[in-house]
Coordinates of C-alpha atoms in Angstrom, one line a residue:
M120 CA -47.0 -10.2 -149.3
P121 CA -44.1 -7.8 -147.7
R122 CA -42.8 -5.1 -149.8
T123 CA -38.9 -6.2 -148.1
A124 CA -37.6 -8.9 -146.4
R125 CA -35.1 -8.7 -143.6
P126 CA -32.4 -10.8 -143.4
F127 CA -33.1 -12.8 -140.4
A128 CA -35.9 -14.5 -142.6
L129 CA -33.6 -14.9 -145.7
A130 CA -31.8 -18.2 -144.9
A131 CA -34.9 -20.0 -144.3
A132 CA -37.2 -18.7 -146.9
L133 CA -34.2 -20.0 -149.4
A134 CA -33.5 -23.1 -147.5
L135 CA -37.6 -23.9 -148.3
A136 CA -36.7 -23.2 -151.9
L137 CA -34.1 -25.5 -152.2
A138 CA -35.6 -28.2 -150.3
G139 CA -36.3 -31.2 -152.9
C140 CA -34.0 -30.1 -155.2
T141 CA -32.2 -32.5 -157.3
Q142 CA -29.4 -34.7 -155.7
A143 CA -25.9 -32.2 -155.1
P144 CA -23.3 -32.9 -157.7
H145 CA -19.9 -34.9 -157.0
S146 CA -17.4 -32.5 -155.0
V147 CA -14.5 -31.1 -156.4
A148 CA -12.7 -28.8 -154.2
P149 CA -12.1 -25.1 -155.9
P150 CA -8.3 -24.4 -155.7
S151 CA -6.7 -21.7 -153.5
F152 CA -7.8 -18.2 -154.2
D153 CA -6.3 -14.9 -153.8
E154 CA -9.0 -13.0 -152.6
N155 CA -6.8 -9.7 -152.1
G156 CA -5.1 -10.3 -156.0
A157 CA -8.7 -10.3 -157.2
A158 CA -10.0 -7.6 -155.1
R159 CA -7.5 -5.4 -156.8
R160 CA -7.9 -6.6 -159.9
I161 CA -11.8 -6.1 -160.0
E162 CA -10.9 -2.5 -158.7
A163 CA -8.8 -1.7 -161.1
D164 CA -11.2 -2.7 -164.1
L165 CA -14.2 -1.0 -162.5
R166 CA -12.0 2.5 -162.0
F167 CA -11.4 2.5 -166.0
L168 CA -14.9 1.4 -166.9
A169 CA -16.4 3.9 -164.4
D170 CA -14.5 6.7 -165.5
D171 CA -15.6 10.0 -167.0
L172 CA -13.7 9.3 -169.9
L173 CA -16.3 6.7 -170.9
E174 CA -18.7 8.9 -170.6
G175 CA -21.7 6.4 -169.0
R176 CA -21.2 3.6 -171.8
A177 CA -24.4 4.1 -173.5
A178 CA -24.8 1.6 -176.3
G179 CA -24.0 2.8 -179.3
T180 CA -21.7 5.5 -178.2
R181 CA -17.7 5.8 -178.5
G182 CA -17.6 5.5 -174.4
Y183 CA -19.0 2.1 -175.1
D184 CA -16.9 0.9 -177.8
I185 CA -14.1 2.3 -175.7
A186 CA -15.2 0.3 -172.9
A187 CA -16.1 -3.1 -175.4
H188 CA -12.1 -2.9 -176.4
Y189 CA -11.0 -3.0 -172.9
V190 CA -12.9 -6.1 -172.3
A191 CA -11.7 -7.8 -175.4
A192 CA -8.1 -6.8 -175.1
E193 CA -8.0 -8.5 -171.6
Y194 CA -9.5 -11.5 -173.2
R195 CA -6.9 -11.8 -175.6
R196 CA -4.0 -11.4 -172.9
L197 CA -5.9 -13.9 -171.3
G198 CA -5.7 -16.4 -174.5
L199 CA -9.7 -17.0 -174.6
E200 CA -10.6 -17.8 -178.1
P201 CA -12.6 -14.9 -180.0
G202 CA -16.0 -16.0 -179.5
G203 CA -17.7 -13.3 -182.2
D204 CA -18.1 -12.5 -185.5
D205 CA -15.7 -13.5 -188.5
G206 CA -13.0 -14.3 -185.8
S207 CA -13.1 -11.6 -183.6
Y208 CA -14.3 -10.7 -179.8
F209 CA -17.1 -8.9 -181.1
Q210 CA -21.0 -9.9 -182.5
R211 CA -22.3 -7.2 -184.1
V212 CA -26.0 -6.0 -182.4
P213 CA -28.2 -4.3 -185.2
L214 CA -30.2 -1.5 -183.6
I215 CA -32.9 1.1 -183.9
E216 CA -32.3 4.2 -182.0
A217 CA -35.0 6.7 -181.5
Q218 CA -35.9 9.8 -179.5
R219 CA -38.9 12.0 -178.5
V220 CA -39.2 15.2 -179.9
P221 CA -41.0 17.2 -177.7
G222 CA -42.7 20.1 -179.0
A223 CA -44.8 17.5 -180.8
A224 CA -45.8 15.8 -177.8
E225 CA -49.4 16.4 -176.5
L226 CA -52.0 14.5 -174.0
V227 CA -55.6 15.5 -173.6
L228 CA -58.4 14.2 -172.2
E229 CA -62.0 14.9 -173.5
G230 CA -64.7 14.5 -171.1
I231 CA -67.7 11.9 -172.3
G232 CA -70.5 10.8 -170.1
D233 CA -70.6 12.2 -166.9
N234 CA -67.4 14.5 -167.5
A235 CA -69.1 15.7 -170.8
G236 CA -67.5 19.2 -171.6
R237 CA -64.8 18.9 -169.3
S238 CA -61.1 19.1 -170.5
E239 CA -57.4 17.9 -168.9
R240 CA -54.2 18.7 -170.6
F241 CA -51.5 17.3 -169.4
E242 CA -47.5 18.9 -169.5
F243 CA -44.7 16.9 -171.0
Q244 CA -42.0 15.9 -168.6
A245 CA -43.9 17.2 -165.6
D246 CA -47.0 15.1 -166.1
F247 CA -46.4 12.7 -169.1
L248 CA -43.6 11.3 -171.4
P249 CA -44.9 10.0 -174.7
G250 CA -43.4 6.4 -175.7
V251 CA -40.7 6.2 -178.0
N252 CA -42.3 5.0 -181.7
F253 CA -40.3 2.7 -183.4
N254 CA -42.5 2.4 -186.5
A255 CA -43.3 5.9 -187.5
N256 CA -41.8 9.1 -187.6
T257 CA -45.2 10.9 -186.3
H258 CA -48.0 9.4 -184.4
S259 CA -51.6 10.7 -183.1
L260 CA -54.7 8.9 -182.0
E261 CA -58.1 9.6 -180.9
A262 CA -59.8 6.8 -178.5
P263 CA -61.8 6.1 -175.3
L264 CA -60.0 5.3 -172.1
V265 CA -60.5 2.0 -170.6
F266 CA -59.0 1.1 -166.8
V267 CA -57.4 -2.4 -166.9
G268 CA -55.9 -2.8 -163.5
Q269 CA -52.2 -4.6 -163.7
G270 CA -53.2 -5.6 -167.6
V271 CA -52.9 -9.0 -166.2
A272 CA -55.0 -12.6 -167.2
A273 CA -53.7 -15.6 -165.8
P274 CA -55.9 -18.5 -165.8
E275 CA -54.2 -20.4 -163.5
F276 CA -54.6 -18.2 -160.6
E277 CA -58.5 -17.6 -161.8
H278 CA -57.3 -13.8 -162.3
D279 CA -58.5 -11.8 -165.3
D280 CA -57.8 -8.0 -165.3
F281 CA -59.9 -7.8 -168.2
R282 CA -63.1 -9.5 -167.3
G283 CA -66.5 -7.6 -168.5
L284 CA -64.0 -5.2 -170.4
D285 CA -63.9 -4.5 -174.0
V286 CA -60.4 -2.9 -174.8
R287 CA -61.0 -3.2 -178.8
G288 CA -60.3 0.2 -180.1
K289 CA -59.4 1.8 -176.9
V290 CA -56.1 2.8 -175.2
V291 CA -55.6 1.2 -171.6
V292 CA -54.8 2.8 -168.5
V293 CA -52.6 0.2 -166.8
L294 CA -50.5 0.1 -163.3
S295 CA -47.0 -2.0 -163.6
G296 CA -46.7 -5.1 -162.2
A297 CA -48.5 -8.3 -161.2
P298 CA -50.6 -8.9 -158.0
E299 CA -48.8 -9.9 -155.1
R300 CA -50.4 -12.9 -154.1
F301 CA -48.9 -14.3 -157.6
P302 CA -45.7 -16.8 -157.0
N303 CA -42.3 -14.9 -157.8
D304 CA -41.6 -16.9 -161.0
Q305 CA -45.3 -16.2 -162.1
R306 CA -45.5 -12.9 -160.8
A307 CA -42.3 -11.9 -162.6
Y308 CA -43.4 -13.2 -165.8
Y309 CA -46.8 -11.7 -165.9
S310 CA -45.3 -7.8 -164.9
S311 CA -43.2 -8.0 -168.1
G312 CA -44.4 -5.0 -170.3
L313 CA -43.3 -7.4 -173.5
V314 CA -46.0 -10.0 -172.1
K315 CA -48.9 -7.2 -171.0
N316 CA -48.3 -5.5 -174.6
A317 CA -48.8 -8.8 -176.5
G318 CA -52.2 -9.2 -174.3
F319 CA -53.4 -5.6 -175.0
V320 CA -52.7 -6.4 -178.6
Q321 CA -54.5 -9.7 -179.0
R322 CA -57.4 -7.9 -177.4
G323 CA -57.5 -5.2 -179.8
A324 CA -56.0 -2.0 -177.7
V325 CA -54.7 0.8 -179.9
G326 CA -52.7 2.6 -177.4
V327 CA -51.3 2.4 -173.8
I328 CA -50.9 4.5 -171.1
T329 CA -49.0 3.2 -167.8
L330 CA -49.9 5.1 -164.6
G331 CA -47.0 5.5 -162.1
D332 CA -48.3 4.6 -158.4
P333 CA -47.4 6.2 -155.1
E334 CA -45.6 3.0 -153.7
R335 CA -42.8 2.9 -156.9
E336 CA -42.9 6.2 -157.0
S337 CA -41.7 6.9 -153.3
K338 CA -38.9 4.7 -154.1
S339 CA -38.0 6.2 -157.5
P340 CA -39.6 9.8 -157.9
W341 CA -41.8 10.6 -161.6
A342 CA -39.5 13.8 -161.6
R343 CA -36.1 11.9 -161.4
G344 CA -36.9 9.3 -164.2
A345 CA -38.6 12.1 -166.6
R346 CA -35.7 14.5 -166.5
N347 CA -33.7 12.1 -168.8
W348 CA -36.4 12.2 -171.4
L349 CA -33.7 12.8 -174.2
V350 CA -32.1 9.5 -173.4
P351 CA -33.1 7.7 -176.9
A352 CA -34.4 4.2 -176.5
M353 CA -33.7 1.6 -178.5
R354 CA -34.9 -1.9 -180.1
L355 CA -33.5 -5.1 -182.2
R356 CA -33.5 -4.3 -186.0
G357 CA -34.3 -7.5 -187.2
P358 CA -33.3 -9.1 -190.8
D359 CA -36.0 -7.2 -192.4
G360 CA -34.7 -4.0 -190.8
K361 CA -37.7 -3.5 -188.3
A362 CA -38.0 -2.9 -184.9
V363 CA -38.2 -6.2 -183.3
D364 CA -41.1 -6.4 -180.6
S365 CA -42.2 -3.1 -181.0
F366 CA -46.1 -3.7 -181.4
P367 CA -46.9 -1.5 -184.3
E368 CA -50.7 -2.4 -183.3
L369 CA -50.2 0.1 -180.7
T370 CA -50.5 3.1 -182.4
A371 CA -49.6 5.5 -179.3
T372 CA -48.1 4.8 -176.0
A373 CA -47.2 6.8 -172.6
S374 CA -46.2 6.9 -169.0
M375 CA -48.0 9.2 -166.4
G376 CA -46.8 10.0 -163.2
A377 CA -49.0 9.0 -159.8
H378 CA -49.4 12.9 -159.3
V379 CA -51.9 13.3 -162.4
A380 CA -54.1 10.1 -160.9
E381 CA -56.8 12.0 -159.7
R382 CA -57.2 14.2 -162.9
L383 CA -57.2 10.9 -164.7
F384 CA -59.9 9.0 -162.6
A385 CA -62.0 12.5 -162.2
G386 CA -65.9 11.2 -162.6
A387 CA -64.7 7.5 -163.0
P388 CA -66.6 4.7 -161.0
M389 CA -63.7 4.9 -158.2
P390 CA -61.2 7.9 -157.3
A391 CA -57.6 7.5 -157.4
E392 CA -57.2 7.2 -153.8
E393 CA -59.1 3.9 -153.9
V394 CA -57.8 2.4 -156.9
F395 CA -54.3 2.7 -155.4
A396 CA -56.1 1.4 -152.0
R397 CA -57.3 -1.8 -153.7
L398 CA -53.9 -2.1 -155.6
D399 CA -52.3 -2.4 -152.2
R400 CA -54.7 -4.6 -151.1
G401 CA -54.9 -6.7 -154.3
E402 CA -58.4 -5.6 -155.0
L403 CA -58.2 -4.2 -158.2
V404 CA -61.0 -4.0 -160.7
G405 CA -61.4 -2.2 -164.0
F406 CA -63.7 -0.2 -165.4
E407 CA -64.5 2.2 -168.5
L408 CA -63.1 5.7 -168.0
P409 CA -65.3 8.7 -168.9
W410 CA -62.7 10.2 -171.1
R411 CA -61.7 10.3 -174.5
V412 CA -58.0 10.8 -175.3
R413 CA -56.0 12.5 -177.9
M414 CA -52.2 11.5 -178.2
A415 CA -49.5 13.1 -180.5
G416 CA -45.9 12.8 -180.8
Q417 CA -42.7 12.6 -183.0
T418 CA -39.7 10.3 -183.0
R419 CA -36.5 10.9 -184.7
Q420 CA -34.8 7.3 -185.7
Q421 CA -31.6 6.1 -186.9
N422 CA -29.9 2.9 -187.3
V423 CA -27.1 2.3 -185.1
D424 CA -24.9 -0.7 -184.4
S425 CA -23.2 -2.0 -180.7
V426 CA -21.3 -5.2 -179.8
N427 CA -21.5 -8.1 -177.3
V428 CA -17.9 -9.2 -176.4
V429 CA -17.4 -13.0 -176.6
G430 CA -14.8 -15.0 -175.7
R431 CA -14.7 -18.6 -175.5
L432 CA -12.7 -21.1 -173.3
P433 CA -13.0 -24.2 -175.3
G434 CA -14.0 -27.5 -173.6
S435 CA -11.5 -30.4 -173.2
D436 CA -14.3 -33.1 -173.8
P437 CA -14.7 -33.7 -177.8
Q438 CA -18.1 -35.2 -177.3
L439 CA -18.7 -32.2 -175.0
A440 CA -17.0 -29.3 -176.4
D441 CA -19.7 -28.0 -178.8
E442 CA -22.0 -27.2 -175.5
H443 CA -21.6 -23.8 -173.8
V444 CA -21.8 -22.7 -170.5
V445 CA -22.5 -19.0 -170.7
L446 CA -21.4 -16.1 -168.1
T447 CA -22.6 -12.8 -168.7
A448 CA -22.5 -9.1 -167.3
H449 CA -24.1 -6.3 -169.2
L450 CA -21.6 -3.6 -169.9
D451 CA -23.2 -0.6 -171.1
H452 CA -25.1 1.9 -168.8
V453 CA -27.4 5.2 -169.6
G454 CA -24.6 7.6 -170.8
I455 CA -25.1 11.2 -170.4
G456 CA -28.2 12.5 -169.4
A457 CA -29.6 15.3 -167.1
P458 CA -27.2 17.3 -165.0
V459 CA -27.6 16.9 -161.3
D460 CA -25.6 18.9 -159.2
G461 CA -23.5 19.9 -161.9
D462 CA -22.5 16.1 -163.2
N463 CA -24.5 15.0 -166.7
I464 CA -22.3 11.4 -166.8
Y465 CA -24.4 8.7 -165.7
N466 CA -21.1 6.4 -165.0
G467 CA -22.4 3.4 -163.7
A468 CA -20.2 2.1 -161.2
F469 CA -22.5 -0.5 -159.6
D470 CA -24.4 -0.7 -162.8
N471 CA -22.9 -2.6 -164.3
A472 CA -19.2 -2.2 -164.2
L473 CA -18.9 -3.8 -161.1
G474 CA -20.8 -6.7 -163.0
S475 CA -18.8 -6.5 -165.6
A476 CA -15.2 -6.4 -163.6
I477 CA -16.6 -9.5 -161.8
L478 CA -17.0 -11.2 -165.2
M479 CA -13.6 -10.5 -166.4
E480 CA -12.5 -12.1 -163.0
A481 CA -14.4 -15.1 -163.5
A482 CA -12.8 -15.5 -166.7
R483 CA -9.1 -15.2 -165.4
Q484 CA -10.1 -17.6 -162.6
A485 CA -11.4 -20.0 -165.2
M486 CA -8.0 -19.7 -167.5
A487 CA -6.3 -20.9 -164.1
A488 CA -8.3 -23.8 -163.2
P489 CA -8.5 -27.3 -164.8
R490 CA -10.1 -27.2 -168.5
P491 CA -13.7 -27.9 -168.1
K492 CA -15.3 -30.5 -170.2
R493 CA -17.5 -28.3 -171.9
S494 CA -16.9 -25.2 -173.1
Q495 CA -17.4 -21.5 -171.5
L496 CA -18.4 -18.1 -173.0
F497 CA -17.8 -14.9 -171.4
I498 CA -20.1 -12.3 -173.0
A499 CA -19.9 -8.6 -172.0
L500 CA -23.4 -7.7 -173.4
T501 CA -24.4 -4.3 -174.8
A502 CA -27.8 -2.6 -174.4
E503 CA -29.3 -4.1 -171.5
E504 CA -30.3 -0.5 -170.2
K505 CA -32.4 -0.5 -173.4
G506 CA -34.5 -3.6 -172.8
L507 CA -32.0 -6.6 -172.7
L508 CA -31.2 -6.1 -176.3
G509 CA -27.6 -7.7 -176.3
A510 CA -28.7 -10.7 -174.6
E511 CA -32.0 -11.0 -176.9
Y512 CA -29.9 -10.5 -179.6
F513 CA -27.0 -13.5 -178.7
A514 CA -29.7 -16.0 -177.4
R515 CA -31.9 -16.0 -180.5
W516 CA -28.9 -15.7 -183.2
P517 CA -25.9 -16.7 -181.2
T518 CA -21.9 -17.1 -182.3
V519 CA -22.5 -20.5 -181.9
S520 CA -24.7 -23.5 -181.8
K521 CA -28.0 -22.6 -180.3
D522 CA -28.8 -26.1 -179.2
G523 CA -25.5 -26.3 -177.6
L524 CA -26.2 -23.5 -174.9
I525 CA -27.0 -25.2 -171.6
A526 CA -27.1 -22.4 -169.0
N527 CA -26.7 -18.9 -168.2
V528 CA -24.8 -17.3 -165.0
N529 CA -25.6 -14.0 -164.7
M530 CA -24.0 -11.0 -163.2
D531 CA -25.9 -7.6 -162.9
M532 CA -25.5 -4.5 -160.6
P533 CA -24.2 -6.5 -157.3
V534 CA -24.4 -3.5 -154.5
M535 CA -21.5 -4.1 -152.3
L536 CA -21.0 -1.3 -149.9
T537 CA -20.1 -3.4 -147.2
D538 CA -18.3 -6.9 -146.2
L539 CA -21.0 -9.4 -147.2
R540 CA -21.6 -12.9 -145.8
D541 CA -24.0 -13.9 -149.0
V542 CA -25.2 -14.0 -152.0
I543 CA -28.6 -13.9 -154.0
P544 CA -29.0 -16.8 -156.3
I545 CA -32.1 -15.4 -158.1
G546 CA -34.1 -17.8 -160.0
V547 CA -32.0 -20.7 -159.0
E548 CA -34.8 -22.9 -157.6
N549 CA -36.2 -23.3 -161.4
S550 CA -33.7 -25.4 -162.4
S551 CA -31.1 -28.4 -161.7
L552 CA -28.3 -25.3 -161.1
A553 CA -29.8 -25.1 -157.5
P554 CA -27.7 -27.9 -155.7
I555 CA -24.6 -27.1 -157.9
V556 CA -24.9 -23.1 -156.6
K557 CA -25.6 -24.4 -153.0
Q558 CA -22.5 -26.8 -153.0
A559 CA -20.2 -24.5 -154.2
A560 CA -21.3 -21.5 -152.1
G561 CA -21.4 -24.2 -149.3
E562 CA -17.6 -24.7 -150.4
L563 CA -16.7 -21.3 -150.3
G564 CA -17.9 -20.0 -147.1
I565 CA -20.8 -18.1 -148.9
E566 CA -24.2 -17.8 -147.4
L567 CA -27.3 -17.9 -149.8
S568 CA -30.1 -15.7 -149.5
P569 CA -33.5 -15.2 -151.4
D570 CA -34.3 -12.3 -152.9
P571 CA -35.4 -9.4 -150.4
K572 CA -37.3 -7.8 -152.7
P573 CA -39.5 -10.2 -155.0
E574 CA -41.8 -7.1 -155.9
E575 CA -39.2 -5.5 -158.1
V576 CA -39.1 -8.5 -160.4
V577 CA -35.3 -8.6 -161.5
F578 CA -35.5 -12.0 -162.7
V579 CA -37.6 -10.4 -165.9
R580 CA -35.5 -7.5 -165.8
S581 CA -32.0 -8.4 -166.4
D582 CA -30.5 -10.3 -169.3
Q583 CA -30.7 -14.0 -167.8
Y584 CA -34.2 -13.8 -169.0
A585 CA -33.6 -13.7 -172.7
F586 CA -31.7 -16.9 -171.9
I587 CA -34.8 -18.0 -170.1
R588 CA -36.9 -16.9 -173.3
Q589 CA -35.1 -19.5 -175.3
G590 CA -35.5 -22.4 -172.8
I591 CA -32.2 -22.0 -171.1
P592 CA -31.8 -22.6 -167.7
A593 CA -30.5 -19.4 -165.9
V594 CA -29.3 -18.0 -162.4
Y595 CA -28.9 -14.4 -161.6
M596 CA -26.0 -14.3 -159.1
D597 CA -26.9 -10.8 -157.1
G598 CA -24.9 -9.1 -154.4
G599 CA -26.0 -10.0 -150.8
V600 CA -27.7 -8.3 -148.0
V601 CA -26.1 -9.7 -144.8
A602 CA -23.2 -8.0 -143.3
R603 CA -20.5 -10.0 -141.7
D604 CA -20.7 -6.9 -139.1
A605 CA -24.1 -7.5 -137.4
S606 CA -24.2 -4.0 -136.8
V607 CA -24.4 -3.0 -140.5
D608 CA -27.7 -3.1 -142.1
A609 CA -26.6 -4.2 -145.7
L610 CA -30.3 -4.0 -147.0
D611 CA -30.7 -0.7 -145.6
Q612 CA -27.8 0.1 -147.5
L613 CA -29.5 -1.3 -150.6
D614 CA -32.2 0.7 -150.1
D615 CA -30.6 3.9 -149.8
F616 CA -28.6 3.0 -152.9
L617 CA -31.7 2.4 -155.0
R618 CA -33.3 5.7 -153.9
E619 CA -30.6 7.8 -153.9
R620 CA -28.0 6.9 -156.5
Y621 CA -29.3 3.9 -158.9
H622 CA -29.3 5.4 -162.5
Q623 CA -28.1 8.8 -161.1
P624 CA -24.4 10.5 -161.6
N625 CA -23.3 9.3 -158.4
D626 CA -23.2 5.6 -158.9
D627 CA -19.8 6.3 -159.5
A628 CA -16.0 4.8 -158.4
K629 CA -16.3 7.3 -155.1
Q630 CA -18.6 4.9 -153.5
P631 CA -17.1 2.8 -150.9
I632 CA -17.4 -0.2 -152.8
H633 CA -16.2 -3.3 -151.1
Y634 CA -13.8 -5.2 -153.4
P635 CA -13.3 -8.5 -151.9
S636 CA -17.0 -9.3 -151.6
A637 CA -16.9 -8.9 -155.2
A638 CA -14.0 -11.3 -155.8
R639 CA -15.7 -13.8 -153.7
L640 CA -18.8 -13.5 -156.2
A641 CA -16.8 -13.7 -159.0
R642 CA -15.2 -16.8 -157.6
L643 CA -18.7 -18.2 -157.1
N644 CA -19.8 -17.7 -160.6
Q645 CA -16.6 -18.9 -162.0
V646 CA -17.0 -22.6 -159.5
V647 CA -20.5 -22.4 -160.3
A648 CA -19.6 -22.5 -164.1
Q649 CA -16.8 -25.1 -163.9
R650 CA -19.3 -27.5 -162.2
V651 CA -21.8 -27.2 -164.7
A652 CA -19.7 -27.7 -167.4
D653 CA -17.9 -30.9 -165.8
E654 CA -21.5 -32.4 -165.2
A655 CA -22.4 -35.5 -166.9
Q656 CA -25.9 -34.4 -167.5
R657 CA -26.8 -31.0 -169.0
P658 CA -29.3 -28.5 -166.8
R659 CA -33.1 -29.2 -167.0
W660 CA -36.1 -27.3 -165.7
N661 CA -37.3 -28.7 -162.6
E662 CA -40.5 -30.7 -163.5
G663 CA -43.4 -28.8 -163.3
N664 CA -41.6 -25.3 -163.2
F665 CA -43.4 -22.4 -164.6
F666 CA -40.9 -21.0 -167.3
G667 CA -39.9 -25.0 -168.0
L668 CA -43.1 -25.4 -169.2
R669 CA -43.7 -21.8 -171.1
F670 CA -40.4 -21.5 -172.7
A671 CA -38.5 -25.1 -172.6
K672 CA -39.0 -25.8 -176.7
G673 CA -37.0 -22.5 -177.1
G674 CA -38.5 -19.4 -177.6
D675 CA -41.8 -17.6 -177.0

């Protein structure tokens, strides 16, 4: 599978994906739409949310709370009902925040077998970062190392990276992602850190080292990400006060840059260069490494709270009003981090002030439209940047009946740097949402393109995945990659953004954001949600769909 897809191939690919989807719904023409007015409103919201005043909107900070109150005030002005706790617009999200202590971090290899007598000591930040431990303030571990490829066991594809390996009592060394030969849905699922860690625990591993690879680091260099080691990590705080999905069986974890691979694979059955070559060819095999590793670290922990902002538009049909279509966008970003050219505020204009502004505009459009039969929820979510935590909390413990959550329409980081013809409805092919999206887009004059970067597995990296894990069909409406001006390569613009500005201070409002494209995306989201809310039947997974088979009973 190629690493990227060019725009000329996208429409044909999506047409194949949508072929055979369920019959198109009854068409009701969308009412008139003031694109220029919507664009101005979206720009106004973005310029506030991405301002330095909000200090990057990190979950659990004052800047995020200001943003949350801004959204709640707009919901109140519009007349949306409060959909949060105790008659408010806020759903409390309990969290545990943890931060690395650099002086206590250690990662040392001691040779065994062919490497006996050798030692390799790695440097904090330059070479490795210890994982944040949510289960203990200090941790230390000594154990043998074993390389497990990408750490994927997928019997339906006769693929098992653990074949012939015993990982009990060992630290596994693993590469990110999943095999490129997998279909996109399965590739996304098996790339998930939650899935991989659960598999490591099931097989008795006691630690994990995630190793970068040259292809990924060519787009997102190790040094750029590692300089923000001070940014705290978070997990949900469960009813028992403990961190949710924190895998206490894994005593120590760490990540390492691809540049250390030659040292890590020294004396191994194959050198680092061959490992990465096999990764590119899809021919990875696991093997024991001739090292014991000593890992140690220290973590500061504290309990913090943040909020999801929930507005509700009640449905008009008494028989269906307890069912809800959920529109979401994450409001948080990464906050204050390492300075770049003197700027330490990571504003997150595209990620995801723009998505939040689009959500607010969709709410305005919904309030101006005929009241749908089912209810709608408009939720600005917290802590997406910490692992989809706000979405996970709402999907597990919603403020309305969980059985009544019928669909999710998510908006996250639509990169719109030029006038776009298209939208990328990621995941739409999985459910009966497909014909609704296709028809609405056609009526609005918006083209649909497939995911141009399936290797990024964004379907499991944004908030819709929390709803999918609870069995709820979802679609993630992403910005497009086909410019109206044929001389402009919007995919190149996206690549440049991901390489130079993603999770950097220069993702700010100074960029040439194309607000009319954002207005059209808001309109599409609103029309799709309205159609879903008015359908005779609630959305359903397509027969035999991977996510439907795995999650349809509601939760993993």
